[in-house]
Backbone as numpy.savetxt, mean C-alpha at the origin, in Angstrom:
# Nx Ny Nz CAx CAy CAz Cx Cy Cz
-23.88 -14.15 11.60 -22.77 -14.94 11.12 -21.69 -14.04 10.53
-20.59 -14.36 11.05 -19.37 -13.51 10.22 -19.48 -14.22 8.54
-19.36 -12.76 8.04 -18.90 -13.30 6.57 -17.76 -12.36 5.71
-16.58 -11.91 6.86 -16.12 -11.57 6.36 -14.97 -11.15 7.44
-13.16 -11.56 7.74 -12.58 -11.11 8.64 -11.37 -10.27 7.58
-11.44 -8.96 8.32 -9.95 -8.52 7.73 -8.97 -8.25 8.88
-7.67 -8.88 8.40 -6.58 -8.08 9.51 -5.22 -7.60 9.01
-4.82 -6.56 9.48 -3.55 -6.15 9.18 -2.57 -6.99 9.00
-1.47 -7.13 8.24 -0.20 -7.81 7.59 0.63 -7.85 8.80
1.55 -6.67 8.64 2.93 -6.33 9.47 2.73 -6.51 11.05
3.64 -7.53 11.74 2.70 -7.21 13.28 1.54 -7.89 13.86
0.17 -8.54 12.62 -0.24 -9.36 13.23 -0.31 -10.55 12.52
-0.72 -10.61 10.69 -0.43 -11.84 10.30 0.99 -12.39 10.42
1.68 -11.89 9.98 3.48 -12.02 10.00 4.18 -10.41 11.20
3.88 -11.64 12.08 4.43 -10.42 13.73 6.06 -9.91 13.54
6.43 -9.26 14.05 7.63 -8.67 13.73 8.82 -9.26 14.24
9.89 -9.31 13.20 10.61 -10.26 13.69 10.77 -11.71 12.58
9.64 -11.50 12.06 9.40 -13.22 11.19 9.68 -12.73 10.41
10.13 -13.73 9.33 10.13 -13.54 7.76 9.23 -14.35 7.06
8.30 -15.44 7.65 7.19 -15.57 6.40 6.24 -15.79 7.49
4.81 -15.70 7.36 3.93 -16.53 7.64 3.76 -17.43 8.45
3.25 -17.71 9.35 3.50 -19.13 9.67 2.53 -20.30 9.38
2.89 -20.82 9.60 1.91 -22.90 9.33 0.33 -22.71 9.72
0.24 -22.21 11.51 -0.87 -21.98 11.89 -1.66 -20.94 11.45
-0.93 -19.63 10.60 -2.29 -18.41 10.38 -2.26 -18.94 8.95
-1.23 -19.44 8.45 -2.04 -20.68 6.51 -3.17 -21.40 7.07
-3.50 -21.88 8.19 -4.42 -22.79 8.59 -5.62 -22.45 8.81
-5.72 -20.91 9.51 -6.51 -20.23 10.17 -7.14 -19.35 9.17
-6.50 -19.43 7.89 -7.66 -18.78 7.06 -7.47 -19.76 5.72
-7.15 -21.01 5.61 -7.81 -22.00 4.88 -8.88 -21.93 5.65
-9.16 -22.15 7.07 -10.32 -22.86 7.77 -11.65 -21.58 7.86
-10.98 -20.34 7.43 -12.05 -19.50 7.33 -12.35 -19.61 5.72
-11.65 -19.95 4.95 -12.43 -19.77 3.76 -13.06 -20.82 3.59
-12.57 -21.88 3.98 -12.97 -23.37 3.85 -15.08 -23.29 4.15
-15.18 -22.18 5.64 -16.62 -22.29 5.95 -17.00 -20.98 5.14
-16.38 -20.76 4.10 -17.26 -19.61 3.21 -16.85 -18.17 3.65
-15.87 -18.06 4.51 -16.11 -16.22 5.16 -15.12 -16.07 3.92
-14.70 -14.64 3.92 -13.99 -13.86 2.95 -13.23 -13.74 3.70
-12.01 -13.31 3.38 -10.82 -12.99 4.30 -10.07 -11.62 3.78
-10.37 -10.26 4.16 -9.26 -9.25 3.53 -8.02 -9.02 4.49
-6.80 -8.75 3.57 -5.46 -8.51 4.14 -5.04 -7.54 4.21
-4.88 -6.03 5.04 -4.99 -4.49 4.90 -3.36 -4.31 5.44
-2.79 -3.67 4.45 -1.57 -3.29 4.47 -1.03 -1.98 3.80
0.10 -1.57 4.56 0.75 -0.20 3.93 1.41 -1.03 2.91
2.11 -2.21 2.69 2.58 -2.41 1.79 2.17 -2.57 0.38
2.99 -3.16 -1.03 2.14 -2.54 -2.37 1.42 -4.60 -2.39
1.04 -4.15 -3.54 -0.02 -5.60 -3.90 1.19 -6.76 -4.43
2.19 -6.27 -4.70 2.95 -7.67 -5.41 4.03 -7.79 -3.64
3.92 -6.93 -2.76 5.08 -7.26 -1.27 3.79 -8.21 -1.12
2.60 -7.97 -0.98 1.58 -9.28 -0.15 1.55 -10.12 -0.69
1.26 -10.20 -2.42 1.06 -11.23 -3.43 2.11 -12.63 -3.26
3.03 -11.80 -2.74 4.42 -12.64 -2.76 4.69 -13.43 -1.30
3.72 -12.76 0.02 3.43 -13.39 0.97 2.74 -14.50 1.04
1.59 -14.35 0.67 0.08 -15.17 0.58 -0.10 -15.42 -0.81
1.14 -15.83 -1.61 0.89 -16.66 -2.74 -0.16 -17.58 -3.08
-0.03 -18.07 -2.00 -1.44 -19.61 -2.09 -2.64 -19.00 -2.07
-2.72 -17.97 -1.53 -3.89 -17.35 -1.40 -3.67 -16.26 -2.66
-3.70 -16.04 -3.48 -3.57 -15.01 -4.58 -5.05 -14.80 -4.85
-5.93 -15.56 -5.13 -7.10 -15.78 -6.43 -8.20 -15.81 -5.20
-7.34 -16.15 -3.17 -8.98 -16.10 -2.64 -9.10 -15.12 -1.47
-8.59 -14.34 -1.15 -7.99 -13.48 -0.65 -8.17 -11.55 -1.39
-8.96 -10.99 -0.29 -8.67 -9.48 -0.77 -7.83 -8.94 -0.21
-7.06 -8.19 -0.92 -5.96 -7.56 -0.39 -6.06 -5.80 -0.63
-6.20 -5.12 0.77 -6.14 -3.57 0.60 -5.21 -3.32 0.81
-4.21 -2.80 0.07 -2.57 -2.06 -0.39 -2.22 -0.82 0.13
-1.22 -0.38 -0.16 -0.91 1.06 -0.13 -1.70 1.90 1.35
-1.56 1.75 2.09 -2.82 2.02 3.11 -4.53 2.79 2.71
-4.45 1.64 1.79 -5.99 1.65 1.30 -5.81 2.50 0.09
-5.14 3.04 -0.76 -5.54 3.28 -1.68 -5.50 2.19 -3.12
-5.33 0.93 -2.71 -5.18 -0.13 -3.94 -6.39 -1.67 -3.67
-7.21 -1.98 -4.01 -7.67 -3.11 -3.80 -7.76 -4.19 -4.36
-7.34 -5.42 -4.47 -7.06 -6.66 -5.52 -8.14 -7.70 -4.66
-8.45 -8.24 -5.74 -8.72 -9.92 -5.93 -8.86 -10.41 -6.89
-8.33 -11.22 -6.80 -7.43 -12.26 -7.75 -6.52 -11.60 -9.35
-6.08 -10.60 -8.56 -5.29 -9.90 -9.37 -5.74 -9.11 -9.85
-6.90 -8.55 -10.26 -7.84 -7.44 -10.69 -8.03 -6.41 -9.18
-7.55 -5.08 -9.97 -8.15 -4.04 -8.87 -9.46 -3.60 -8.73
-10.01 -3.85 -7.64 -11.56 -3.71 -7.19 -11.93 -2.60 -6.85
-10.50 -1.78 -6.54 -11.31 -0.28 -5.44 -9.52 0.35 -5.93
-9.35 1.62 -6.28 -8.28 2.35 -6.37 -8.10 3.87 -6.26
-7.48 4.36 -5.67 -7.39 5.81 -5.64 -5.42 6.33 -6.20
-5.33 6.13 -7.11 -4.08 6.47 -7.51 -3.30 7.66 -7.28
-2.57 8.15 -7.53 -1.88 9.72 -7.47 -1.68 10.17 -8.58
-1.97 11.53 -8.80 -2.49 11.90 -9.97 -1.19 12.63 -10.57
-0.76 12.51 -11.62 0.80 12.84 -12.57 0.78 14.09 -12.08
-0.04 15.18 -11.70 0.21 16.28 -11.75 0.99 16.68 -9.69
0.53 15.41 -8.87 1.58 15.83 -7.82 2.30 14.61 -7.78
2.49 13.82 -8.64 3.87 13.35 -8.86 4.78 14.13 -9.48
4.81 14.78 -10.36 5.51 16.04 -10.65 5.52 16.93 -9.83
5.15 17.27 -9.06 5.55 18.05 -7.50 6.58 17.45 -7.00
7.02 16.36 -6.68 7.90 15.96 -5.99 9.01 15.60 -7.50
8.78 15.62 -8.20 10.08 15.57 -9.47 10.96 17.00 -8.77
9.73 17.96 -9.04 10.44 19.27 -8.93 11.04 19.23 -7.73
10.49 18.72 -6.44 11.58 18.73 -5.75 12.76 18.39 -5.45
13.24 17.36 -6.10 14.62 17.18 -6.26 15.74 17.66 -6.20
15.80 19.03 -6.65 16.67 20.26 -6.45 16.87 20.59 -4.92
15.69 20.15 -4.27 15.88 20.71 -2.78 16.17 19.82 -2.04
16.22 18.57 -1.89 17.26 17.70 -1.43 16.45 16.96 -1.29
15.86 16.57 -1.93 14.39 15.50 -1.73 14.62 14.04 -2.61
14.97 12.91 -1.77 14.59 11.88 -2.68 13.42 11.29 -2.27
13.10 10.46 -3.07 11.63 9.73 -2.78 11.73 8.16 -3.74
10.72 8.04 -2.73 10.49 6.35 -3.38 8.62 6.23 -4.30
8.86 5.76 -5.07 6.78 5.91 -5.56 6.46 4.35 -5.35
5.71 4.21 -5.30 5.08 2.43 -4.81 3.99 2.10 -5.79
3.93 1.73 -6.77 2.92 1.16 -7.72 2.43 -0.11 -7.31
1.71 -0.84 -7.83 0.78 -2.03 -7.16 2.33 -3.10 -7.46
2.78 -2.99 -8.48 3.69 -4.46 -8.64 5.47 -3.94 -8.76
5.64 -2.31 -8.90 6.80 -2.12 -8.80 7.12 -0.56 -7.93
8.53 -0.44 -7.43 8.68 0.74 -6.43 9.85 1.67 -7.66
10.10 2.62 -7.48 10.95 3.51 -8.60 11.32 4.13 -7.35
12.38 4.31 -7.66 13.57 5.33 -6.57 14.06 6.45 -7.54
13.70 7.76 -6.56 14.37 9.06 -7.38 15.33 9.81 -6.29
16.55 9.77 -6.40 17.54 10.51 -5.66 18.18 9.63 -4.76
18.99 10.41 -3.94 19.64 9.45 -3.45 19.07 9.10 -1.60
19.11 7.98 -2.03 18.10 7.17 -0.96 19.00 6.58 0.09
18.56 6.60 1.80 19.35 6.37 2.85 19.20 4.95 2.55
19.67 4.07 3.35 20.08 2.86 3.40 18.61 2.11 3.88
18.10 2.56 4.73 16.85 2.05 5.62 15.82 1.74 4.25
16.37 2.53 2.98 15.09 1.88 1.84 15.68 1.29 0.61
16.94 0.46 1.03 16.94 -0.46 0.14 15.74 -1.21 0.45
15.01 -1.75 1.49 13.93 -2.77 1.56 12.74 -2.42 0.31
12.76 -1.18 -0.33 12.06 -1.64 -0.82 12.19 -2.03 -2.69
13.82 -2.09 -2.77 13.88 -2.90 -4.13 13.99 -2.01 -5.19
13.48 -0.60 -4.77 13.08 0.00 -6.22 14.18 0.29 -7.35
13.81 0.17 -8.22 14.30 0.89 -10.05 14.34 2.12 -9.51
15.56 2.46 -10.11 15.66 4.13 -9.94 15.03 4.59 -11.40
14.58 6.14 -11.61 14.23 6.39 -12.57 14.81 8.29 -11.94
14.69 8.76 -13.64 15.05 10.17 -13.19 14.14 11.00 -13.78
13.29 10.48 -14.61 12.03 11.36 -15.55 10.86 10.76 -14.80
10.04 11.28 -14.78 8.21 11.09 -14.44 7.77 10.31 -15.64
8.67 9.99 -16.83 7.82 9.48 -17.96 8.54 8.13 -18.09
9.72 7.86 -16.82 9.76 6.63 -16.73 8.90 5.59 -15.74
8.42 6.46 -15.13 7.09 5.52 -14.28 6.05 4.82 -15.52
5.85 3.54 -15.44 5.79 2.77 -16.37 3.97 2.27 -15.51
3.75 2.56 -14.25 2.22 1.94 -13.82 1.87 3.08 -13.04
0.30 3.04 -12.26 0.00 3.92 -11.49 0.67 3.50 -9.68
0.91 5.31 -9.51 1.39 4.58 -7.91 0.74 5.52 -7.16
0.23 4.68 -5.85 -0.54 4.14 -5.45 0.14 4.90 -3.47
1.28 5.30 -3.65 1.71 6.11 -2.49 3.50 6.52 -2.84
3.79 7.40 -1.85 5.01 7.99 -2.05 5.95 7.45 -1.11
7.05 7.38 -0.18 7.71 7.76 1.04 8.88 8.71 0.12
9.07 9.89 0.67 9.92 10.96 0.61 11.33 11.03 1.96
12.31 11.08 1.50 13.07 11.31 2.71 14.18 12.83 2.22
14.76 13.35 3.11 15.40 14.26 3.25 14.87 15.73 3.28
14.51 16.60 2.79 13.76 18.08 2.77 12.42 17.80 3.25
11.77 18.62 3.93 9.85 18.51 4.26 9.48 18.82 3.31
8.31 18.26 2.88 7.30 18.66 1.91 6.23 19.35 2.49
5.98 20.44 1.90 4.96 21.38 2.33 4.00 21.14 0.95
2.89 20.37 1.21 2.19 20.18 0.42 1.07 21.33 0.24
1.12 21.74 -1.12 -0.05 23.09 -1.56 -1.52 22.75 -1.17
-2.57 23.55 -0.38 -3.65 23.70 -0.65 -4.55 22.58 -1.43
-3.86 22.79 -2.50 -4.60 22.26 -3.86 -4.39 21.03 -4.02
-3.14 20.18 -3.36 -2.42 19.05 -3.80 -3.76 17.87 -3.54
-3.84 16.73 -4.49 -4.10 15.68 -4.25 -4.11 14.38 -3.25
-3.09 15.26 -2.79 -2.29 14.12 -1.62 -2.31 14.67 -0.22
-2.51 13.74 1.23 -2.28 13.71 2.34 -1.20 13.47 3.15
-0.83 13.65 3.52 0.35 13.25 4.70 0.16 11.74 5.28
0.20 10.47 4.96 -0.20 9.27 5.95 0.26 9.11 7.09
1.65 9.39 6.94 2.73 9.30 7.95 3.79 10.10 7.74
4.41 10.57 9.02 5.69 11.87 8.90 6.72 11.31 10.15
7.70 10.86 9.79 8.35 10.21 10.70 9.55 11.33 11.42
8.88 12.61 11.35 9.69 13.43 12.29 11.34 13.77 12.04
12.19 13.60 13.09 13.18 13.65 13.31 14.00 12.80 11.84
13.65 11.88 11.54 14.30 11.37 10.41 13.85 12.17 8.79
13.34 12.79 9.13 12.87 13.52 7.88 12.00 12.63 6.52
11.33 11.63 7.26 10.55 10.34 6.20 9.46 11.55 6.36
8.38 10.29 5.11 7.09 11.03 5.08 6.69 10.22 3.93
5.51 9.57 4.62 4.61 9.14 3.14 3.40 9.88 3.03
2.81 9.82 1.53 2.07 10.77 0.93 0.92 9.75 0.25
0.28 9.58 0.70 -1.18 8.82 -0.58 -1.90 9.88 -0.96
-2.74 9.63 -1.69 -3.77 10.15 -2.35 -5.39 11.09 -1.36
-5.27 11.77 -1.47 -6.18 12.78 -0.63 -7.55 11.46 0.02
-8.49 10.76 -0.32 -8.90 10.29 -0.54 -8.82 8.50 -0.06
-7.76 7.98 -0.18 -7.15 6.84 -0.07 -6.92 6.64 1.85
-7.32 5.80 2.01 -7.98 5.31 3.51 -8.24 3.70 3.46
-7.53 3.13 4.65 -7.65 1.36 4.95 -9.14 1.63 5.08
-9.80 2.67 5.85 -11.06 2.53 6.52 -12.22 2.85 5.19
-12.14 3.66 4.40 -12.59 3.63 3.10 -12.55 2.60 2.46
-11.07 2.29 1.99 -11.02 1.07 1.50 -11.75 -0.26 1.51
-11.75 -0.45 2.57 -12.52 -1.71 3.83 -14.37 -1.34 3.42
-14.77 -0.23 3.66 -16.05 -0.01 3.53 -16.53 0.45 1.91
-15.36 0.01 1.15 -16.18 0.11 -0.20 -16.22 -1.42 -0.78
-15.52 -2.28 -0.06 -15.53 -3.91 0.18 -16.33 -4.20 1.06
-16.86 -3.76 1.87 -18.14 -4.18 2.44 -19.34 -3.60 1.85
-19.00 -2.36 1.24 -20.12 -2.48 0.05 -20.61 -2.96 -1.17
-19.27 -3.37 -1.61 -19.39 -4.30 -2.83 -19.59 -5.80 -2.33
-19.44 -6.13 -1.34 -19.92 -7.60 -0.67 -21.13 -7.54 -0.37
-22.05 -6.50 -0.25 -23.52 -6.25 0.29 -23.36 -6.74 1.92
-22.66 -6.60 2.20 -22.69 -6.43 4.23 -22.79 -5.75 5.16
-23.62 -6.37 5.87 -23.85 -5.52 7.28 -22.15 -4.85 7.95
-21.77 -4.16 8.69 -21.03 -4.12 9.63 -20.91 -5.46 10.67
-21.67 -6.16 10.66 -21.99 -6.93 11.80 -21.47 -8.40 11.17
-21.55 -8.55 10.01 -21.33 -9.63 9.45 -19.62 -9.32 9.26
């Protein structure tokens, strides 16, 4: 017996192109929770962009964030791999080199430098100190200079969008597929279920 479906946000719950949800996938996982399965929602985006999707679903609904480094239900984080102050201050320092960046916390985004147009979407507060980040965050996107991340750094590369000079950065550690399998371990489930 399934007791448990997760699917990606962008593309397949809300396909591209839409702006909310539609009638039939509200239906399609009332009717899965309705027979008891669990339902997780795995997204690059942060926990308050989904929260604000699947409102109705807030309290029944798991949601893996940040591409897996954030996990909620019912508003409590279940599973987290944050970024650690010491390479968020890596990218402070970069600033000088033509680096702005965006940080993504579970409920708010902070913008440092000056940011192309393609990321107003994501809303953020600008801030210019590291001691105005006010929560833990949970991934980066960087645009303008490459980041050559040290040896030592905390953080991975998720995505590098090349020619445009993007690049997001999570947490060394932080994985949808991790994520997902520390929720199927805290659910006590087979793979199969």
């Amino acid at each position: 017996m399934i007791k448990l479906i997760v699917s990606d946000f962008d593309g397949t719950l809300l396909p591209y192109g839409q702006k909310t949800v539609s009638d039939g996938v509200v239906k399609r996982i009332k009717d899965a929770l309705g027979r008891g399965i669990r339902v997780a929602v795995s997204s690059g985006r942060t926990y308050g962009e989904l929260e604000k999707e699947l409102l109705e679903f807030r309290d029944e609904l798991y949601f893996i964030c940040c591409d897996g480094a954030y996990c909620v239900k019912s508003g409590k984080a279940v599973y987290q791999r944050k970024i650690e102050t010491s390479d968020l201050a890596f990218f402070f320092d970069k600033r000088a080199a033509g680096l702005s960046f965006v940080l993504h916390g579970a409920f708010e985004n902070y913008s440092v430098g000056r940011l192309p147009a393609e990321a107003d979407i994501f809303c953020a507060k600008p801030v210019n100190f590291l001691t105005d980040v006010k929560e833990k965050i949970f991934k980066i996107t960087s645009y303008g200079a490459e980041v050559k991340l040290a040896p030592t750094s905390g953080l991975r590369t998720h995505w590098d969008g090349g020619e445009h000079k993007m690049a997001q950065f999570v947490n060394r550690f932080a994985d949808k597929g991790v994520a997902l399998s520390d929720l199927q371990t805290r659910l006590m489930l087979t793979k199969f279920e």
